[in-house]
Amino acid sequence: LKLGLYYSLPDWSYKDYNNLTNKIKRYNIDKDSKRWNSFLNYRDNQLNELKERYKPDLWWFDGDWEHSAIDWKSKELKVMLQKDSPNVIFNSRLNQLGDYETPEIGIPVYRPSSKYWELCMTINDSWGYQQNDNNYKTPMQIIDLFVDTISKGGNLLLNISPKSDGSIPEKQKTILKELGKWNKKHSSAIYSTKKGIPYDHFYGPSTISEDKKTLYLFVRDIPKNNQIILKGISNKINRAYVVGNGTVLNQQLLCKVYWNKYPGITYIDIPRETLDPYYTIIALVLDSPIKLFNGNTGAIEAN
């Protein structure tokens, strides 16, 4: 189990921080650099204490937008925290000096440009415990968000909000247990996988194994005629089965002729009794690392 620590760069409660609120300032940095440096010294002492006591694997900063990297001395701060901890990870909220992006609340419509990214999401509408906030996302909705995130190659950072005594509210427990049960059943399609294929090839989310020889298709609803469609996969599919119960599935290949590179359209049968209450995952075992067809399809005789 790795340890990550959250740290807010702005500290409106501290007397030497320049902002009292997001609208009221105690002072201007350029007119009172001595006071600002006093705040930075206070901050660095706090972070050094956390580093020495807990030796975190990850620093999760927040609020970097209130000042520039020069004002925060972000580069110097990162060097300080990396000393004797060369493998420590930083989130993106250190004036773009971090290791991965952290979009928040709304899942990106398109995959973030960063190689690594993580969606920060609340289980209801609040980051901390709010007695009157009962607008909880259902297990289905949480799994929707999770599946969309991993299919784009990201992680889901799902926030929960314990009560003041440390206990987790029952509604949150129910959601976490359902998510955990579904994850355990489909672990091979989730952990150690990469982002999936474009929707042009499959009408839904997907992931790919690290060796790129197994494609996982995520099926949310009951498919028409108990079939799903796969297009433009140039590999031979050695086997198709349902993750979690191993049922081997029938395949039908259409629109394929031997003298043309177009790989055809594959229909895969999914018996209703194999469907999962949330997402059914179909594993396709390929004969080689996945290869997507993206060529033009003109007159088939010309190819």
Short mmCIF file of C-alpha atoms in Angstrom, two decimals:
data_model
loop_
_atom_site.label_atom_id
_atom_site.label_comp_id
_atom_site.label_asym_id
_atom_site.label_seq_id
_atom_site.Cartn_x
_atom_site.Cartn_y
_atom_site.Cartn_z
CA LEU A 1 0.00 0.00 0.00
CA LYS A 2 1.51 3.31 -1.12
CA LEU A 3 1.14 6.56 0.84
CA GLY A 4 0.10 9.83 -0.77
CA LEU A 5 -0.22 13.13 1.10
CA TYR A 6 -2.49 16.02 0.11
CA TYR A 7 -1.13 19.52 0.64
CA SER A 8 -2.83 22.83 -0.15
CA LEU A 9 -0.29 25.42 -1.28
CA PRO A 10 -2.60 28.32 -0.39
CA ASP A 11 -3.14 28.70 3.36
CA TRP A 12 -5.71 31.43 3.95
CA SER A 13 -5.65 30.80 7.70
CA TYR A 14 -1.94 31.63 8.12
CA LYS A 15 -1.08 35.22 9.02
CA ASP A 16 1.75 35.58 6.51
CA TYR A 17 -0.08 34.17 3.50
CA ASN A 18 -0.96 37.06 1.20
CA ASN A 19 -4.58 36.08 0.43
CA LEU A 20 -7.16 36.17 3.20
CA THR A 21 -9.87 34.90 0.82
CA ASN A 22 -10.14 34.60 -2.93
CA LYS A 23 -11.19 38.27 -3.03
CA ILE A 24 -9.42 39.90 -0.06
CA LYS A 25 -5.63 40.27 0.22
CA ARG A 26 -3.58 40.83 3.35
CA TYR A 27 -0.75 42.34 1.30
CA ASN A 28 0.90 42.32 -2.13
CA ILE A 29 3.89 40.03 -2.60
CA ASP A 30 5.87 42.52 -4.69
CA LYS A 31 5.56 45.12 -1.92
CA ASP A 32 6.32 42.86 1.03
CA SER A 33 8.65 40.07 -0.10
CA LYS A 34 9.94 39.60 3.45
CA ARG A 35 6.50 38.55 4.65
CA TRP A 36 6.01 36.27 1.66
CA ASN A 37 9.35 34.58 2.28
CA SER A 38 8.28 34.09 5.87
CA PHE A 39 5.25 32.19 4.61
CA LEU A 40 7.37 30.06 2.25
CA ASN A 41 9.68 29.19 5.13
CA TYR A 42 6.63 28.13 7.18
CA ARG A 43 5.39 26.02 4.26
CA ASP A 44 8.76 24.33 3.69
CA ASN A 45 9.08 23.49 7.38
CA GLN A 46 5.66 21.83 7.29
CA LEU A 47 6.50 19.81 4.19
CA ASN A 48 9.90 18.76 5.55
CA GLU A 49 8.23 17.54 8.72
CA LEU A 50 5.71 15.52 6.70
CA LYS A 51 8.49 14.12 4.54
CA GLU A 52 10.63 13.04 7.49
CA ARG A 53 7.74 11.57 9.47
CA TYR A 54 5.84 9.74 6.75
CA LYS A 55 8.18 9.39 3.73
CA PRO A 56 5.30 9.66 1.22
CA ASP A 57 5.37 7.98 -2.18
CA LEU A 58 3.27 10.76 -3.70
CA TRP A 59 2.74 14.49 -3.12
CA TRP A 60 -0.75 15.68 -4.11
CA PHE A 61 -0.64 19.47 -4.27
CA ASP A 62 -3.59 21.81 -4.78
CA GLY A 63 -4.16 25.50 -5.43
CA ASP A 64 -1.04 26.25 -7.48
CA TRP A 65 -3.10 28.63 -9.67
CA GLU A 66 -3.05 31.32 -6.98
CA HIS A 67 0.59 32.15 -7.80
CA SER A 68 3.24 31.59 -10.43
CA ALA A 69 5.98 28.96 -10.21
CA ILE A 70 8.43 31.77 -9.44
CA ASP A 71 6.35 33.06 -6.52
CA TRP A 72 5.80 29.57 -5.13
CA LYS A 73 9.45 28.64 -5.82
CA SER A 74 7.99 25.44 -7.25
CA LYS A 75 11.23 24.17 -8.79
CA GLU A 76 13.11 24.60 -5.54
CA LEU A 77 10.27 22.95 -3.64
CA LYS A 78 10.30 19.91 -5.92
CA VAL A 79 14.09 19.54 -5.59
CA MET A 80 13.76 19.71 -1.80
CA LEU A 81 11.11 16.98 -1.70
CA GLN A 82 13.04 14.75 -4.10
CA LYS A 83 16.17 14.81 -1.97
CA ASP A 84 16.71 11.27 -0.65
CA SER A 85 13.38 10.36 -2.35
CA PRO A 86 14.22 10.21 -6.07
CA ASN A 87 11.19 8.05 -6.93
CA VAL A 88 8.56 10.23 -5.28
CA ILE A 89 5.65 11.20 -7.59
CA PHE A 90 4.05 14.65 -7.92
CA ASN A 91 0.59 15.44 -9.24
CA SER A 92 0.16 18.16 -11.87
CA ARG A 93 -0.76 20.98 -9.48
CA LEU A 94 2.77 22.25 -9.03
CA ASN A 95 2.76 24.75 -11.89
CA GLN A 96 3.03 22.02 -14.54
CA LEU A 97 6.06 20.41 -12.85
CA GLY A 98 4.16 17.27 -11.91
CA ASP A 99 4.17 13.75 -13.31
CA TYR A 100 0.53 13.37 -14.36
CA GLU A 101 -2.64 15.37 -15.10
CA THR A 102 -5.52 15.64 -12.62
CA PRO A 103 -8.82 16.60 -14.29
CA GLU A 104 -11.54 17.02 -11.68
CA ILE A 105 -15.26 16.19 -11.35
CA GLY A 106 -16.07 15.98 -15.08
CA ILE A 107 -14.53 13.11 -17.01
CA PRO A 108 -12.67 14.40 -20.08
CA VAL A 109 -14.58 13.90 -23.34
CA TYR A 110 -11.25 13.28 -25.05
CA ARG A 111 -8.24 11.59 -23.49
CA PRO A 112 -5.84 14.11 -21.82
CA SER A 113 -2.61 14.73 -23.71
CA SER A 114 -0.44 13.72 -20.75
CA LYS A 115 0.98 10.19 -20.78
CA TYR A 116 -0.46 9.62 -17.30
CA TRP A 117 -3.67 11.09 -15.86
CA GLU A 118 -6.14 10.59 -13.06
CA LEU A 119 -9.76 11.71 -12.67
CA CYS A 120 -10.63 13.18 -9.25
CA MET A 121 -14.28 12.47 -8.47
CA THR A 122 -16.61 12.75 -5.47
CA ILE A 123 -18.93 9.95 -4.44
CA ASN A 124 -21.74 12.50 -3.91
CA ASP A 125 -21.37 16.29 -4.41
CA SER A 126 -18.95 17.01 -1.54
CA TRP A 127 -15.27 16.42 -0.82
CA GLY A 128 -15.81 16.41 2.95
CA TYR A 129 -18.65 14.86 4.93
CA GLN A 130 -21.88 16.82 4.58
CA GLN A 131 -24.82 15.43 6.51
CA ASN A 132 -27.38 16.89 4.09
CA ASP A 133 -25.63 15.82 0.89
CA ASN A 134 -27.52 12.71 -0.16
CA ASN A 135 -26.99 13.15 -3.88
CA TYR A 136 -24.95 9.99 -4.10
CA LYS A 137 -23.98 8.51 -7.42
CA THR A 138 -25.29 4.99 -7.83
CA PRO A 139 -22.89 2.03 -8.10
CA MET A 140 -23.81 1.90 -11.80
CA GLN A 141 -22.87 5.56 -12.28
CA ILE A 142 -19.58 5.15 -10.41
CA ILE A 143 -18.71 2.12 -12.55
CA ASP A 144 -19.68 4.12 -15.66
CA LEU A 145 -17.15 6.79 -14.67
CA PHE A 146 -14.52 4.20 -13.79
CA VAL A 147 -14.89 2.29 -17.05
CA ASP A 148 -14.78 5.47 -19.13
CA THR A 149 -11.61 6.54 -17.30
CA ILE A 150 -9.67 3.29 -17.65
CA SER A 151 -10.70 2.93 -21.29
CA LYS A 152 -8.91 6.25 -21.88
CA GLY A 153 -5.83 5.01 -20.01
CA GLY A 154 -6.46 6.88 -16.75
CA ASN A 155 -6.95 6.12 -13.06
CA LEU A 156 -10.01 7.02 -11.00
CA LEU A 157 -9.32 8.82 -7.71
CA LEU A 158 -12.68 8.34 -5.97
CA ASN A 159 -13.14 10.56 -2.94
CA ILE A 160 -15.01 9.32 0.12
CA SER A 161 -15.90 11.46 3.13
CA PRO A 162 -15.69 9.82 6.57
CA LYS A 163 -17.58 11.34 9.50
CA SER A 164 -15.77 13.16 12.31
CA ASP A 165 -15.37 9.87 14.23
CA GLY A 166 -13.65 8.24 11.23
CA SER A 167 -16.58 5.99 10.29
CA ILE A 168 -17.66 5.71 6.67
CA PRO A 169 -21.37 6.37 5.99
CA GLU A 170 -23.37 3.28 5.05
CA LYS A 171 -24.36 4.65 1.62
CA GLN A 172 -20.69 5.11 0.76
CA LYS A 173 -19.86 1.61 2.02
CA THR A 174 -22.52 0.12 -0.25
CA ILE A 175 -21.11 1.89 -3.31
CA LEU A 176 -17.53 0.88 -2.48
CA LYS A 177 -18.48 -2.76 -1.90
CA GLU A 178 -20.31 -2.96 -5.22
CA LEU A 179 -17.39 -1.36 -7.06
CA GLY A 180 -14.94 -3.67 -5.27
CA LYS A 181 -16.97 -6.78 -6.07
CA TRP A 182 -17.18 -5.84 -9.76
CA ASN A 183 -13.46 -4.99 -9.88
CA LYS A 184 -12.49 -8.31 -8.33
CA LYS A 185 -14.58 -10.26 -10.85
CA HIS A 186 -13.03 -8.37 -13.80
CA SER A 187 -9.55 -7.68 -12.45
CA SER A 188 -7.75 -9.05 -15.52
CA ALA A 189 -9.43 -6.41 -17.71
CA ILE A 190 -8.67 -3.56 -15.30
CA TYR A 191 -5.26 -3.90 -13.68
CA SER A 192 -2.09 -3.84 -15.79
CA THR A 193 -4.05 -2.82 -18.89
CA LYS A 194 -3.71 0.10 -21.28
CA LYS A 195 -6.19 2.40 -22.99
CA GLY A 196 -8.50 0.68 -25.42
CA ILE A 197 -9.31 0.99 -29.10
CA PRO A 198 -11.21 3.87 -30.76
CA TYR A 199 -15.00 3.75 -30.86
CA ASP A 200 -14.75 3.42 -34.67
CA HIS A 201 -13.79 -0.21 -34.06
CA PHE A 202 -16.16 -1.04 -31.18
CA TYR A 203 -19.22 0.84 -29.95
CA GLY A 204 -18.11 0.98 -26.34
CA PRO A 205 -15.19 1.23 -23.88
CA SER A 206 -12.29 -1.18 -24.03
CA THR A 207 -8.84 -1.90 -22.61
CA ILE A 208 -5.82 -3.84 -23.89
CA SER A 209 -3.44 -6.10 -21.97
CA GLU A 210 0.17 -5.01 -21.55
CA ASP A 211 1.40 -7.44 -24.21
CA LYS A 212 -1.36 -6.11 -26.53
CA LYS A 213 -2.54 -9.65 -27.26
CA THR A 214 -5.82 -9.52 -25.32
CA LEU A 215 -8.54 -6.98 -26.07
CA TYR A 216 -11.23 -6.43 -23.44
CA LEU A 217 -14.63 -5.11 -24.56
CA PHE A 218 -16.95 -3.53 -21.97
CA VAL A 219 -20.65 -4.13 -22.65
CA ARG A 220 -22.97 -1.94 -20.58
CA ASP A 221 -26.44 -2.84 -21.86
CA ILE A 222 -28.24 -5.88 -23.24
CA PRO A 223 -27.01 -6.11 -26.84
CA LYS A 224 -29.50 -6.36 -29.72
CA ASN A 225 -29.86 -9.95 -30.97
CA ASN A 226 -27.46 -10.88 -28.14
CA GLN A 227 -24.53 -9.83 -30.32
CA ILE A 228 -21.79 -7.18 -30.29
CA ILE A 229 -19.91 -5.93 -33.36
CA LEU A 230 -16.18 -5.47 -33.85
CA LYS A 231 -14.70 -3.77 -36.92
CA GLY A 232 -11.26 -3.29 -38.39
CA ILE A 233 -9.23 -5.73 -36.27
CA SER A 234 -6.57 -7.22 -38.52
CA ASN A 235 -5.67 -10.00 -36.09
CA LYS A 236 -7.12 -13.46 -35.93
CA ILE A 237 -9.24 -13.91 -32.79
CA ASN A 238 -8.17 -17.22 -31.29
CA ARG A 239 -10.79 -17.20 -28.56
CA ALA A 240 -13.57 -14.98 -27.19
CA TYR A 241 -14.83 -15.51 -23.65
CA VAL A 242 -16.70 -13.77 -20.81
CA VAL A 243 -14.37 -12.44 -18.11
CA GLY A 244 -15.36 -13.69 -14.68
CA ASN A 245 -17.03 -16.93 -15.72
CA GLY A 246 -15.00 -18.17 -18.70
CA THR A 247 -17.90 -18.87 -21.06
CA VAL A 248 -16.47 -19.27 -24.58
CA LEU A 249 -18.39 -17.27 -27.17
CA ASN A 250 -19.26 -17.94 -30.79
CA GLN A 251 -17.93 -15.63 -33.51
CA GLN A 252 -19.07 -14.88 -37.04
CA LEU A 253 -16.85 -13.05 -39.55
CA LEU A 254 -18.58 -11.16 -42.38
CA CYS A 255 -17.43 -9.03 -45.34
CA LYS A 256 -14.00 -10.64 -45.58
CA VAL A 257 -12.40 -11.94 -48.79
CA TYR A 258 -9.01 -13.61 -48.88
CA TRP A 259 -7.44 -11.37 -51.53
CA ASN A 260 -8.12 -8.09 -49.70
CA LYS A 261 -6.55 -6.62 -46.55
CA TYR A 262 -9.89 -5.41 -45.17
CA PRO A 263 -10.33 -7.59 -42.05
CA GLY A 264 -14.10 -7.78 -42.13
CA ILE A 265 -16.72 -7.39 -39.41
CA THR A 266 -16.89 -9.76 -36.46
CA TYR A 267 -20.14 -10.54 -34.66
CA ILE A 268 -19.78 -12.09 -31.21
CA ASP A 269 -22.69 -13.87 -29.50
CA ILE A 270 -23.30 -13.09 -25.82
CA PRO A 271 -25.88 -15.35 -24.13
CA ARG A 272 -28.15 -13.38 -21.80
CA GLU A 273 -27.38 -15.65 -18.86
CA THR A 274 -23.73 -14.51 -18.96
CA LEU A 275 -24.53 -10.77 -18.65
CA ASP A 276 -23.24 -8.90 -15.59
CA PRO A 277 -25.63 -6.57 -13.68
CA TYR A 278 -23.26 -3.67 -14.39
CA TYR A 279 -20.80 -4.26 -17.25
CA THR A 280 -20.13 -7.56 -18.97
CA ILE A 281 -16.53 -7.80 -20.18
CA ILE A 282 -15.58 -9.86 -23.21
CA ALA A 283 -11.95 -10.93 -23.65
CA LEU A 284 -10.62 -11.50 -27.15
CA VAL A 285 -7.40 -13.52 -27.26
CA LEU A 286 -5.50 -12.46 -30.38
CA ASP A 287 -2.86 -14.33 -32.37
CA SER A 288 -0.41 -11.40 -32.10
CA PRO A 289 -0.24 -7.82 -30.71
CA ILE A 290 -3.35 -5.94 -31.79
CA LYS A 291 -3.26 -4.29 -35.20
CA LEU A 292 -6.02 -1.91 -36.25
CA PHE A 293 -6.97 -1.54 -39.91
CA ASN A 294 -7.24 2.09 -40.99
CA GLY A 295 -6.84 1.82 -44.74
CA ASN A 296 -9.20 3.05 -47.43
CA THR A 297 -11.89 0.68 -48.70
CA GLY A 298 -12.46 1.40 -52.36
CA ALA A 299 -13.32 -1.19 -54.99
CA ILE A 300 -12.41 -4.46 -53.30
CA GLU A 301 -11.02 -5.98 -56.52
CA ALA A 302 -8.42 -3.17 -56.72
CA ASN A 303 -6.82 -4.12 -53.44
#
